[in-house]
mmCIF file of C-alpha atoms in Angstrom:
data_model
loop_
_atom_site.group_PDB
_atom_site.id
_atom_site.type_symbol
_atom_site.label_atom_id
_atom_site.label_comp_id
_atom_site.label_asym_id
_atom_site.label_seq_id
_atom_site.Cartn_x
_atom_site.Cartn_y
_atom_site.Cartn_z
ATOM 1 C CA UNK A 1 0.000 0.000 0.000
ATOM 2 C CA UNK A 2 1.448 3.364 -1.007
ATOM 3 C CA UNK A 3 2.280 5.875 1.720
ATOM 4 C CA UNK A 4 1.078 9.394 0.952
ATOM 5 C CA UNK A 5 3.047 12.555 1.616
ATOM 6 C CA UNK A 6 0.720 13.447 4.531
ATOM 7 C CA UNK A 7 1.116 10.005 6.131
ATOM 8 C CA UNK A 8 4.887 10.294 5.902
ATOM 9 C CA UNK A 9 4.705 13.679 7.616
ATOM 10 C CA UNK A 10 2.861 12.057 10.532
ATOM 11 C CA UNK A 11 5.176 9.087 10.968
ATOM 12 C CA UNK A 12 8.611 10.619 10.363
ATOM 13 C CA UNK A 13 10.689 12.222 13.087
ATOM 14 C CA UNK A 14 10.622 15.604 11.344
ATOM 15 C CA UNK A 15 12.731 17.392 13.956
ATOM 16 C CA UNK A 16 15.386 14.689 13.801
ATOM 17 C CA UNK A 17 15.476 14.958 10.018
ATOM 18 C CA UNK A 18 15.631 18.745 10.341
ATOM 19 C CA UNK A 19 18.783 18.307 12.437
ATOM 20 C CA UNK A 20 20.212 16.065 9.714
ATOM 21 C CA UNK A 21 19.414 18.714 7.111
ATOM 22 C CA UNK A 22 21.194 21.299 9.278
ATOM 23 C CA UNK A 23 24.199 18.975 9.585
ATOM 24 C CA UNK A 24 24.216 18.461 5.812
ATOM 25 C CA UNK A 25 24.281 22.229 5.331
ATOM 26 C CA UNK A 26 27.049 22.494 7.919
ATOM 27 C CA UNK A 27 29.186 19.928 6.109
ATOM 28 C CA UNK A 28 28.729 21.751 2.796
ATOM 29 C CA UNK A 29 29.884 24.991 4.411
ATOM 30 C CA UNK A 30 32.840 23.285 6.108
ATOM 31 C CA UNK A 31 33.997 22.232 2.651
ATOM 32 C CA UNK A 32 33.662 25.828 1.400
ATOM 33 C CA UNK A 33 35.404 27.331 4.418
ATOM 34 C CA UNK A 34 38.341 24.951 3.987
ATOM 35 C CA UNK A 35 39.290 26.920 0.879
ATOM 36 C CA UNK A 36 39.251 30.238 2.770
ATOM 37 C CA UNK A 37 41.622 28.770 5.364
ATOM 38 C CA UNK A 38 43.885 27.614 2.535
ATOM 39 C CA UNK A 39 43.910 31.183 1.157
ATOM 40 C CA UNK A 40 45.568 32.306 4.394
ATOM 41 C CA UNK A 41 48.253 29.585 4.150
ATOM 42 C CA UNK A 42 51.381 30.816 2.386
ATOM 43 C CA UNK A 43 52.306 27.297 1.217
ATOM 44 C CA UNK A 44 48.988 26.949 -0.625
ATOM 45 C CA UNK A 45 49.297 30.431 -2.147
ATOM 46 C CA UNK A 46 52.856 29.702 -3.275
ATOM 47 C CA UNK A 47 51.925 26.262 -4.628
ATOM 48 C CA UNK A 48 49.514 27.811 -7.137
ATOM 49 C CA UNK A 49 51.208 31.252 -7.403
ATOM 50 C CA UNK A 50 48.026 33.095 -6.437
ATOM 51 C CA UNK A 51 47.677 36.888 -6.508
ATOM 52 C CA UNK A 52 44.743 38.719 -4.845
ATOM 53 C CA UNK A 53 42.620 38.678 -7.997
ATOM 54 C CA UNK A 54 43.343 34.986 -8.632
ATOM 55 C CA UNK A 55 42.366 34.152 -5.071
ATOM 56 C CA UNK A 56 39.113 35.969 -5.661
ATOM 57 C CA UNK A 57 38.359 34.026 -8.825
ATOM 58 C CA UNK A 58 39.299 30.746 -7.200
ATOM 59 C CA UNK A 59 37.083 31.523 -4.230
ATOM 60 C CA UNK A 60 34.164 32.204 -6.582
ATOM 61 C CA UNK A 61 34.594 29.150 -8.844
ATOM 62 C CA UNK A 62 32.303 26.812 -6.922
ATOM 63 C CA UNK A 63 29.494 29.358 -6.760
ATOM 64 C CA UNK A 64 29.090 29.598 -10.529
ATOM 65 C CA UNK A 65 28.298 25.902 -11.015
ATOM 66 C CA UNK A 66 26.336 25.929 -7.747
ATOM 67 C CA UNK A 67 24.156 28.719 -9.057
ATOM 68 C CA UNK A 68 23.593 27.222 -12.518
ATOM 69 C CA UNK A 69 22.210 23.982 -11.061
ATOM 70 C CA UNK A 70 19.808 25.520 -8.522
ATOM 71 C CA UNK A 71 16.761 25.644 -10.786
ATOM 72 C CA UNK A 72 17.241 22.106 -12.141
ATOM 73 C CA UNK A 73 17.654 20.810 -8.574
ATOM 74 C CA UNK A 74 14.475 22.617 -7.485
ATOM 75 C CA UNK A 75 12.626 21.045 -10.409
ATOM 76 C CA UNK A 76 14.083 17.638 -9.457
ATOM 77 C CA UNK A 77 13.025 17.612 -5.795
ATOM 78 C CA UNK A 78 9.533 18.973 -6.559
ATOM 79 C CA UNK A 79 8.973 15.862 -8.670
ATOM 80 C CA UNK A 80 11.276 13.091 -7.424
ATOM 81 C CA UNK A 81 11.489 13.670 -3.691
ATOM 82 C CA UNK A 82 14.317 14.476 -1.322
ATOM 83 C CA UNK A 83 15.941 11.311 -0.003
ATOM 84 C CA UNK A 84 17.768 9.774 -2.959
ATOM 85 C CA UNK A 85 18.700 12.901 -4.961
ATOM 86 C CA UNK A 86 20.242 14.372 -1.788
ATOM 87 C CA UNK A 87 22.089 11.161 -0.866
ATOM 88 C CA UNK A 88 23.658 10.749 -4.316
ATOM 89 C CA UNK A 89 24.761 14.397 -4.509
ATOM 90 C CA UNK A 90 26.120 14.300 -0.949
ATOM 91 C CA UNK A 91 28.346 11.305 -1.730
ATOM 92 C CA UNK A 92 29.624 13.011 -4.871
ATOM 93 C CA UNK A 93 30.531 16.320 -3.209
ATOM 94 C CA UNK A 94 32.349 14.712 -0.260
ATOM 95 C CA UNK A 95 34.517 12.709 -2.650
ATOM 96 C CA UNK A 96 35.173 15.797 -4.774
ATOM 97 C CA UNK A 97 36.063 17.817 -1.647
ATOM 98 C CA UNK A 98 38.598 15.161 -0.645
ATOM 99 C CA UNK A 99 40.025 15.202 -4.187
ATOM 100 C CA UNK A 100 40.831 18.916 -3.741
ATOM 101 C CA UNK A 101 43.837 17.862 -1.692
ATOM 102 C CA UNK A 102 45.214 15.731 -4.528
ATOM 103 C CA UNK A 103 45.297 18.205 -7.417
ATOM 104 C CA UNK A 104 48.535 19.812 -8.534
ATOM 105 C CA UNK A 105 47.510 22.498 -11.046
ATOM 106 C CA UNK A 106 45.302 25.585 -10.797
ATOM 107 C CA UNK A 107 42.990 24.412 -13.569
ATOM 108 C CA UNK A 108 42.488 21.024 -11.907
ATOM 109 C CA UNK A 109 41.687 22.827 -8.661
ATOM 110 C CA UNK A 110 39.082 24.976 -10.406
ATOM 111 C CA UNK A 111 37.479 21.914 -12.035
ATOM 112 C CA UNK A 112 37.178 20.116 -8.699
ATOM 113 C CA UNK A 113 35.578 23.195 -7.126
ATOM 114 C CA UNK A 114 33.090 23.392 -9.995
ATOM 115 C CA UNK A 115 32.192 19.733 -9.384
ATOM 116 C CA UNK A 116 31.605 20.424 -5.683
ATOM 117 C CA UNK A 117 29.316 23.293 -6.638
ATOM 118 C CA UNK A 118 27.256 21.047 -8.926
ATOM 119 C CA UNK A 119 26.689 18.452 -6.188
ATOM 120 C CA UNK A 120 26.053 20.934 -3.353
ATOM 121 C CA UNK A 121 23.340 22.663 -5.381
ATOM 122 C CA UNK A 122 20.862 20.025 -4.113
ATOM 123 C CA UNK A 123 21.112 21.122 -0.473
ATOM 124 C CA UNK A 124 18.816 24.115 -0.215
ATOM 125 C CA UNK A 125 16.046 23.173 -2.706
ATOM 126 C CA UNK A 126 15.744 19.724 -1.078
ATOM 127 C CA UNK A 127 15.584 21.237 2.401
ATOM 128 C CA UNK A 128 12.829 23.710 1.562
ATOM 129 C CA UNK A 129 10.832 21.024 -0.201
ATOM 130 C CA UNK A 130 10.960 19.003 3.024
ATOM 131 C CA UNK A 131 10.136 21.973 5.262
ATOM 132 C CA UNK A 132 7.172 22.997 3.114
ATOM 133 C CA UNK A 133 5.718 19.500 3.466
ATOM 134 C CA UNK A 134 6.289 19.123 7.217
ATOM 135 C CA UNK A 135 6.166 22.515 9.032
ATOM 136 C CA UNK A 136 3.344 25.071 9.318
ATOM 137 C CA UNK A 137 3.697 28.883 9.565
ATOM 138 C CA UNK A 138 4.027 29.009 13.373
ATOM 139 C CA UNK A 139 7.004 26.613 13.225
ATOM 140 C CA UNK A 140 8.763 27.753 10.057
ATOM 141 C CA UNK A 141 10.907 30.398 11.759
ATOM 142 C CA UNK A 142 12.028 27.983 14.470
ATOM 143 C CA UNK A 143 12.727 25.238 11.933
ATOM 144 C CA UNK A 144 14.691 27.611 9.705
ATOM 145 C CA UNK A 145 16.521 29.011 12.725
ATOM 146 C CA UNK A 146 17.674 25.504 13.621
ATOM 147 C CA UNK A 147 18.495 24.717 10.007
ATOM 148 C CA UNK A 148 20.451 27.948 9.533
ATOM 149 C CA UNK A 149 22.656 27.044 12.506
ATOM 150 C CA UNK A 150 24.211 24.459 10.209
ATOM 151 C CA UNK A 151 25.148 27.115 7.670
ATOM 152 C CA UNK A 152 26.803 29.242 10.349
ATOM 153 C CA UNK A 153 28.441 26.463 12.349
ATOM 154 C CA UNK A 154 30.026 25.184 9.133
ATOM 155 C CA UNK A 155 32.312 28.233 8.848
ATOM 156 C CA UNK A 156 32.514 28.561 12.656
ATOM 157 C CA UNK A 157 33.906 25.049 13.045
ATOM 158 C CA UNK A 158 35.440 24.705 9.600
ATOM 159 C CA UNK A 159 37.767 27.711 9.921
ATOM 160 C CA UNK A 160 39.569 26.679 13.157
ATOM 161 C CA UNK A 161 39.567 22.969 12.248
ATOM 162 C CA UNK A 162 41.009 23.664 8.796
ATOM 163 C CA UNK A 163 43.568 26.063 10.276
ATOM 164 C CA UNK A 164 44.582 23.439 12.866
ATOM 165 C CA UNK A 165 44.882 20.687 10.233
ATOM 166 C CA UNK A 166 47.001 22.934 8.007
ATOM 167 C CA UNK A 167 49.226 23.900 10.944
ATOM 168 C CA UNK A 168 49.730 20.314 12.114
ATOM 169 C CA UNK A 169 49.946 18.606 8.712
ATOM 170 C CA UNK A 170 49.368 20.378 5.380
ATOM 171 C CA UNK A 171 46.671 21.963 3.252
ATOM 172 C CA UNK A 172 46.506 18.751 1.200
ATOM 173 C CA UNK A 173 45.760 16.579 4.227
ATOM 174 C CA UNK A 174 43.224 19.137 5.428
ATOM 175 C CA UNK A 175 41.144 18.846 2.252
ATOM 176 C CA UNK A 176 41.259 15.040 2.233
ATOM 177 C CA UNK A 177 40.270 14.721 5.902
ATOM 178 C CA UNK A 178 37.462 17.298 5.894
ATOM 179 C CA UNK A 179 36.049 15.792 2.690
ATOM 180 C CA UNK A 180 35.971 12.147 3.806
ATOM 181 C CA UNK A 181 34.809 12.651 7.402
ATOM 182 C CA UNK A 182 31.536 14.098 6.140
ATOM 183 C CA UNK A 183 30.547 10.735 4.651
ATOM 184 C CA UNK A 184 29.521 9.573 8.145
ATOM 185 C CA UNK A 185 26.350 11.658 7.691
ATOM 186 C CA UNK A 186 25.000 9.336 5.003
ATOM 187 C CA UNK A 187 24.207 6.445 7.379
ATOM 188 C CA UNK A 188 21.561 8.198 9.543
ATOM 189 C CA UNK A 189 20.150 9.959 6.479
ATOM 190 C CA UNK A 190 19.457 6.683 4.696
ATOM 191 C CA UNK A 191 18.080 5.061 7.856
ATOM 192 C CA UNK A 192 15.845 7.868 9.161
ATOM 193 C CA UNK A 193 14.240 9.316 6.048
ATOM 194 C CA UNK A 194 11.428 7.319 4.479
ATOM 195 C CA UNK A 195 11.568 6.663 0.769
ATOM 196 C CA UNK A 196 9.770 9.509 -1.003
ATOM 197 C CA UNK A 197 10.667 8.531 -4.555
ATOM 198 C CA UNK A 198 7.279 8.743 -6.301
ATOM 199 C CA UNK A 199 5.403 5.978 -8.060
ATOM 200 C CA UNK A 200 4.240 6.623 -11.610
ATOM 201 C CA UNK A 201 0.849 7.839 -10.357
ATOM 202 C CA UNK A 202 2.417 10.082 -7.719
ATOM 203 C CA UNK A 203 4.807 11.497 -10.302
ATOM 204 C CA UNK A 204 1.864 12.498 -12.504
ATOM 205 C CA UNK A 205 0.253 14.292 -9.550
ATOM 206 C CA UNK A 206 3.543 16.019 -8.711
ATOM 207 C CA UNK A 207 3.864 17.238 -12.288
ATOM 208 C CA UNK A 208 0.359 18.707 -12.255
ATOM 209 C CA UNK A 209 0.943 20.337 -8.865
ATOM 210 C CA UNK A 210 4.213 21.926 -9.981
ATOM 211 C CA UNK A 211 2.672 23.080 -13.285
ATOM 212 C CA UNK A 212 0.111 25.198 -11.425
ATOM 213 C CA UNK A 213 2.848 27.729 -10.595
ATOM 214 C CA UNK A 214 5.170 27.826 -13.624
ATOM 215 C CA UNK A 215 8.426 29.725 -13.742
ATOM 216 C CA UNK A 216 6.735 32.592 -15.593
ATOM 217 C CA UNK A 217 4.455 33.196 -12.582
ATOM 218 C CA UNK A 218 7.487 33.400 -10.320
ATOM 219 C CA UNK A 219 9.363 35.772 -12.595
ATOM 220 C CA UNK A 220 6.372 38.121 -12.813
ATOM 221 C CA UNK A 221 6.106 38.454 -9.015
ATOM 222 C CA UNK A 222 7.712 41.455 -7.227
ATOM 223 C CA UNK A 223 8.002 39.243 -4.128
ATOM 224 C CA UNK A 224 10.296 36.846 -5.990
ATOM 225 C CA UNK A 225 12.444 39.719 -7.258
ATOM 226 C CA UNK A 226 12.523 41.205 -3.771
ATOM 227 C CA UNK A 227 13.686 37.847 -2.454
ATOM 228 C CA UNK A 228 16.398 37.668 -5.111
ATOM 229 C CA UNK A 229 17.703 41.053 -3.961
ATOM 230 C CA UNK A 230 17.535 40.309 -0.212
ATOM 231 C CA UNK A 231 19.161 36.905 -0.671
ATOM 232 C CA UNK A 232 21.927 38.427 -2.767
ATOM 233 C CA UNK A 233 22.608 41.234 -0.271
ATOM 234 C CA UNK A 234 22.540 38.941 2.759
ATOM 235 C CA UNK A 235 24.718 36.325 1.094
ATOM 236 C CA UNK A 236 27.221 38.872 -0.195
ATOM 237 C CA UNK A 237 28.230 39.679 3.391
ATOM 238 C CA UNK A 238 28.040 36.071 4.606
ATOM 239 C CA UNK A 239 30.178 34.736 1.762
ATOM 240 C CA UNK A 240 32.672 37.564 2.124
ATOM 241 C CA UNK A 241 33.186 36.368 5.696
ATOM 242 C CA UNK A 242 33.574 32.765 4.531
ATOM 243 C CA UNK A 243 36.082 33.485 1.773
ATOM 244 C CA UNK A 244 38.006 36.561 2.946
ATOM 245 C CA UNK A 245 37.657 36.911 6.722
ATOM 246 C CA UNK A 246 40.628 34.662 7.664
ATOM 247 C CA UNK A 247 42.874 36.466 5.163
ATOM 248 C CA UNK A 248 41.669 39.885 6.424
ATOM 249 C CA UNK A 249 42.426 38.967 10.027
ATOM 250 C CA UNK A 250 45.901 37.687 9.127
ATOM 251 C CA UNK A 251 46.942 40.303 6.559
ATOM 252 C CA UNK A 252 45.398 43.516 7.917
ATOM 253 C CA UNK A 253 44.873 42.858 11.643
ATOM 254 C CA UNK A 254 48.045 40.867 12.266
ATOM 255 C CA UNK A 255 46.524 37.689 13.700
ATOM 256 C CA UNK A 256 48.083 34.265 13.296
ATOM 257 C CA UNK A 257 46.283 31.670 11.177
ATOM 258 C CA UNK A 258 45.078 29.909 14.335
ATOM 259 C CA UNK A 259 43.809 33.166 15.881
ATOM 260 C CA UNK A 260 41.981 34.066 12.676
ATOM 261 C CA UNK A 261 40.191 30.722 12.804
ATOM 262 C CA UNK A 262 39.145 31.415 16.400
ATOM 263 C CA UNK A 263 37.686 34.862 15.610
ATOM 264 C CA UNK A 264 35.933 33.464 12.542
ATOM 265 C CA UNK A 265 34.438 30.854 14.876
ATOM 266 C CA UNK A 266 33.061 33.514 17.244
ATOM 267 C CA UNK A 267 31.592 35.524 14.358
ATOM 268 C CA UNK A 268 29.683 32.592 12.906
ATOM 269 C CA UNK A 269 28.587 31.292 16.304
ATOM 270 C CA UNK A 270 27.171 34.761 16.917
ATOM 271 C CA UNK A 271 25.108 34.788 13.730
ATOM 272 C CA UNK A 272 23.951 31.199 14.339
ATOM 273 C CA UNK A 273 22.680 31.959 17.852
ATOM 274 C CA UNK A 274 20.980 35.208 16.824
ATOM 275 C CA UNK A 275 19.400 33.511 13.773
ATOM 276 C CA UNK A 276 17.898 30.721 15.892
ATOM 277 C CA UNK A 277 16.582 33.139 18.540
ATOM 278 C CA UNK A 278 15.181 35.551 15.947
ATOM 279 C CA UNK A 279 13.350 32.767 14.126
ATOM 280 C CA UNK A 280 11.874 31.474 17.385
ATOM 281 C CA UNK A 281 10.881 34.982 18.561
ATOM 282 C CA UNK A 282 9.139 35.735 15.260
ATOM 283 C CA UNK A 283 7.212 32.446 15.469
ATOM 284 C CA UNK A 284 6.024 33.287 18.980
ATOM 285 C CA UNK A 285 4.773 36.703 17.846
ATOM 286 C CA UNK A 286 2.977 35.150 14.867
ATOM 287 C CA UNK A 287 1.411 32.489 17.099
ATOM 288 C CA UNK A 288 0.003 35.316 19.251
ATOM 289 C CA UNK A 289 -1.812 36.770 16.271
ATOM 290 C CA UNK A 290 0.627 39.284 14.787
ATOM 291 C CA UNK A 291 0.834 39.431 11.001
ATOM 292 C CA UNK A 292 3.527 37.032 9.753
ATOM 293 C CA UNK A 293 4.730 39.292 6.938
ATOM 294 C CA UNK A 294 5.053 42.401 9.126
ATOM 295 C CA UNK A 295 6.833 40.479 11.907
ATOM 296 C CA UNK A 296 9.374 38.849 9.617
ATOM 297 C CA UNK A 297 9.998 42.060 7.632
ATOM 298 C CA UNK A 298 10.723 43.930 10.874
ATOM 299 C CA UNK A 299 13.385 41.410 11.859
ATOM 300 C CA UNK A 300 14.899 41.476 8.367
ATOM 301 C CA UNK A 301 15.238 45.270 8.217
ATOM 302 C CA UNK A 302 16.725 45.384 11.733
ATOM 303 C CA UNK A 303 19.276 42.755 10.766
ATOM 304 C CA UNK A 304 20.368 44.492 7.559
ATOM 305 C CA UNK A 305 20.791 47.800 9.387
ATOM 306 C CA UNK A 306 22.635 46.119 12.255
ATOM 307 C CA UNK A 307 25.011 44.435 9.809
ATOM 308 C CA UNK A 308 26.180 47.822 8.494
ATOM 309 C CA UNK A 309 28.248 48.164 11.697
ATOM 310 C CA UNK A 310 30.875 46.200 9.755
ATOM 311 C CA UNK A 311 32.012 49.609 8.511
ATOM 312 C CA UNK A 312 32.915 50.620 12.073
ATOM 313 C CA UNK A 313 35.386 47.754 12.087
ATOM 314 C CA UNK A 314 36.892 48.860 8.785
ATOM 315 C CA UNK A 315 37.732 52.303 10.181
ATOM 316 C CA UNK A 316 38.664 51.198 13.704
ATOM 317 C CA UNK A 317 42.251 52.071 14.637
ATOM 318 C CA UNK A 318 42.370 49.613 17.509
ATOM 319 C CA UNK A 319 42.685 45.944 16.446
ATOM 320 C CA UNK A 320 40.540 44.999 19.443
ATOM 321 C CA UNK A 321 37.680 47.281 18.331
ATOM 322 C CA UNK A 322 38.013 46.069 14.765
ATOM 323 C CA UNK A 323 37.642 42.480 15.928
ATOM 324 C CA UNK A 324 34.683 43.419 18.128
ATOM 325 C CA UNK A 325 32.741 45.005 15.264
ATOM 326 C CA UNK A 326 33.725 42.090 13.049
ATOM 327 C CA UNK A 327 31.872 39.751 15.419
ATOM 328 C CA UNK A 328 28.987 42.130 16.238
ATOM 329 C CA UNK A 329 28.099 43.028 12.639
ATOM 330 C CA UNK A 330 27.882 39.440 11.441
ATOM 331 C CA UNK A 331 25.978 38.414 14.575
ATOM 332 C CA UNK A 332 23.362 41.146 14.032
ATOM 333 C CA UNK A 333 22.903 39.911 10.471
ATOM 334 C CA UNK A 334 21.421 36.821 12.122
ATOM 335 C CA UNK A 335 18.203 38.790 12.639
ATOM 336 C CA UNK A 336 17.738 38.468 8.874
ATOM 337 C CA UNK A 337 18.595 34.795 8.434
ATOM 338 C CA UNK A 338 15.592 32.651 9.404
ATOM 339 C CA UNK A 339 12.967 35.328 8.826
ATOM 340 C CA UNK A 340 14.138 36.166 5.314
ATOM 341 C CA UNK A 341 14.330 32.469 4.459
ATOM 342 C CA UNK A 342 10.808 31.877 5.778
ATOM 343 C CA UNK A 343 9.313 34.934 4.082
ATOM 344 C CA UNK A 344 10.721 34.676 0.560
ATOM 345 C CA UNK A 345 10.921 30.887 0.276
ATOM 346 C CA UNK A 346 7.880 29.669 2.230
ATOM 347 C CA UNK A 347 5.438 32.256 3.673
ATOM 348 C CA UNK A 348 4.840 34.277 0.482
ATOM 349 C CA UNK A 349 5.331 31.367 -1.938
ATOM 350 C CA UNK A 350 2.631 28.865 -3.049
ATOM 351 C CA UNK A 351 3.472 25.422 -1.685
ATOM 352 C CA UNK A 352 3.385 23.907 -5.167
ATOM 353 C CA UNK A 353 6.402 25.957 -6.256
ATOM 354 C CA UNK A 354 8.602 25.834 -3.158
ATOM 355 C CA UNK A 355 11.329 23.729 -4.770
ATOM 356 C CA UNK A 356 11.406 25.711 -8.018
ATOM 357 C CA UNK A 357 11.332 29.080 -6.234
ATOM 358 C CA UNK A 358 14.029 27.989 -3.806
ATOM 359 C CA UNK A 359 16.200 26.987 -6.728
ATOM 360 C CA UNK A 360 15.583 30.392 -8.292
ATOM 361 C CA UNK A 361 16.380 32.210 -5.038
ATOM 362 C CA UNK A 362 19.562 30.168 -4.671
ATOM 363 C CA UNK A 363 20.746 31.492 -8.012
ATOM 364 C CA UNK A 364 20.948 34.906 -6.334
ATOM 365 C CA UNK A 365 22.670 33.371 -3.318
ATOM 366 C CA UNK A 366 25.302 31.616 -5.398
ATOM 367 C CA UNK A 367 25.758 34.682 -7.604
ATOM 368 C CA UNK A 368 26.436 36.638 -4.419
ATOM 369 C CA UNK A 369 29.094 34.114 -3.469
ATOM 370 C CA UNK A 370 30.824 34.464 -6.816
ATOM 371 C CA UNK A 371 30.545 38.253 -6.951
ATOM 372 C CA UNK A 372 31.575 38.685 -3.310
ATOM 373 C CA UNK A 373 34.713 36.586 -3.640
ATOM 374 C CA UNK A 374 35.867 38.070 -6.947
ATOM 375 C CA UNK A 375 34.782 41.691 -6.406
ATOM 376 C CA UNK A 376 36.366 41.761 -2.942
ATOM 377 C CA UNK A 377 39.613 40.484 -4.446
ATOM 378 C CA UNK A 378 39.550 43.212 -7.099
ATOM 379 C CA UNK A 379 38.671 45.937 -4.577
ATOM 380 C CA UNK A 380 41.467 44.706 -2.325
ATOM 381 C CA UNK A 381 43.863 44.973 -5.263
ATOM 382 C CA UNK A 382 42.677 48.498 -6.100
ATOM 383 C CA UNK A 383 42.529 49.898 -2.569
ATOM 384 C CA UNK A 384 45.430 47.951 -1.026
ATOM 385 C CA UNK A 385 43.307 47.399 2.090
ATOM 386 C CA UNK A 386 40.005 45.810 3.117
ATOM 387 C CA UNK A 387 38.178 49.143 3.494
ATOM 388 C CA UNK A 388 36.751 49.153 -0.050
ATOM 389 C CA UNK A 389 35.447 45.559 0.229
ATOM 390 C CA UNK A 390 33.673 46.532 3.476
ATOM 391 C CA UNK A 391 32.189 49.662 1.882
ATOM 392 C CA UNK A 392 30.684 47.402 -0.778
ATOM 393 C CA UNK A 393 29.137 45.266 1.992
ATOM 394 C CA UNK A 394 27.654 48.411 3.576
ATOM 395 C CA UNK A 395 25.998 49.412 0.292
ATOM 396 C CA UNK A 396 24.521 45.969 -0.347
ATOM 397 C CA UNK A 397 23.094 45.736 3.183
ATOM 398 C CA UNK A 398 21.248 49.044 2.743
ATOM 399 C CA UNK A 399 19.910 47.803 -0.610
ATOM 400 C CA UNK A 400 18.640 44.653 1.115
ATOM 401 C CA UNK A 401 16.777 46.678 3.737
ATOM 402 C CA UNK A 402 15.150 48.864 1.073
ATOM 403 C CA UNK A 403 14.091 45.853 -1.000
ATOM 404 C CA UNK A 404 12.488 44.254 2.065
ATOM 405 C CA UNK A 405 10.356 47.316 2.781
ATOM 406 C CA UNK A 406 9.278 47.977 -0.805
ATOM 407 C CA UNK A 407 8.877 44.588 -2.516
ATOM 408 C CA UNK A 408 8.003 41.917 0.070
ATOM 409 C CA UNK A 409 4.223 42.310 0.182
ATOM 410 C CA UNK A 410 1.537 39.648 0.326
ATOM 411 C CA UNK A 411 -0.455 41.162 -2.573
ATOM 412 C CA UNK A 412 2.548 40.685 -4.886
ATOM 413 C CA UNK A 413 3.048 36.976 -4.148
ATOM 414 C CA UNK A 414 3.279 34.582 -7.153
ATOM 415 C CA UNK A 415 -0.075 33.596 -8.640
ATOM 416 C CA UNK A 416 -1.427 30.048 -8.794
ATOM 417 C CA UNK A 417 -3.067 29.169 -12.108
ATOM 418 C CA UNK A 418 -6.787 28.729 -11.407
ATOM 419 C CA UNK A 419 -7.364 25.273 -12.992
ATOM 420 C CA UNK A 420 -4.688 23.762 -10.730
ATOM 421 C CA UNK A 421 -5.747 25.241 -7.404
ATOM 422 C CA UNK A 422 -7.280 22.047 -6.094
ATOM 423 C CA UNK A 423 -4.484 19.692 -7.119
ATOM 424 C CA UNK A 424 -2.955 18.105 -3.984
#
């Protein structure tokens, strides 16, 4: 007898699977952060003869393939489920991450990073497909707060661990170890998650459901465009911290590689804690009857404005104050995290199109990663300091706040085609 999507939702340990999804996100970010730690290692830089601009392009390589595959992955999970597409991609990216430590040329390194980006592009669309099926509005912020901890703890743990592995062995061993250890995650994933690969009849239903909100409906919605802007602006700062923060702390603030990993840890722990608390607080307000859109927009705007304190760190003369604002600005950005994710990927989006829209939104996220890494490298080359890269962050954060206020409105949500409204 076939198990329906609703029956699976009742029998699965959804919170346990949510933790697994957060851990999967964490592992993907550990693999990304490993490269930023390598950027701060002189042996790695000398091995590939990297200048500032080349480091920027190398740091952005994975994000281009990651971004290109977001829409196809959203299409895939809307129709074929979450369990097996995620498992196959996870295995592939861990092996590719380990292979990073075995390459000997710059072009081979770029190719491996592109392969990691392809495989990791499953993570976010699959997660939002699962959340849309298993969590209602009064739990979305909490669920996304927990999930987002994985994205922040990845850099928080990845930076000091990668720095320690480089210091005690080499950058090559670091990539191999961090890539292969992640494979442990596959066992509980395969055991805990029920098979959601559709039968032929279920696949036909899934196709009809997804067709009720085609891509054209998404692209004509101001909410979707507002989400693209807010995701880009948020991610620009977050990915700057992942790719350039260790190098900034070593090169401009005089920290050792180990100390830079420790301060990166504190920064990402800060944003993880604030993100979880902000998501929970918003849920509690919504449960008490406050409008979900107004509540989440308020948190988002406060977070974007709070993040602009990064500029205080850029102009601080005292290294201690610079490090303080480095931690505070990224932590305050956590007010945006869960509430933006809930608003532009779940709350204002028809359930039928969650996977496709998430894939579309992730294009902006991955584009931000590529632009942030490469533009920051170019601005560093032009300005000879990290002040210009931080001014760019300031401008993007203000743009994100403005987009939230103007574009994220319930009346501008994507439309559902009338004939398909009753398809379940």
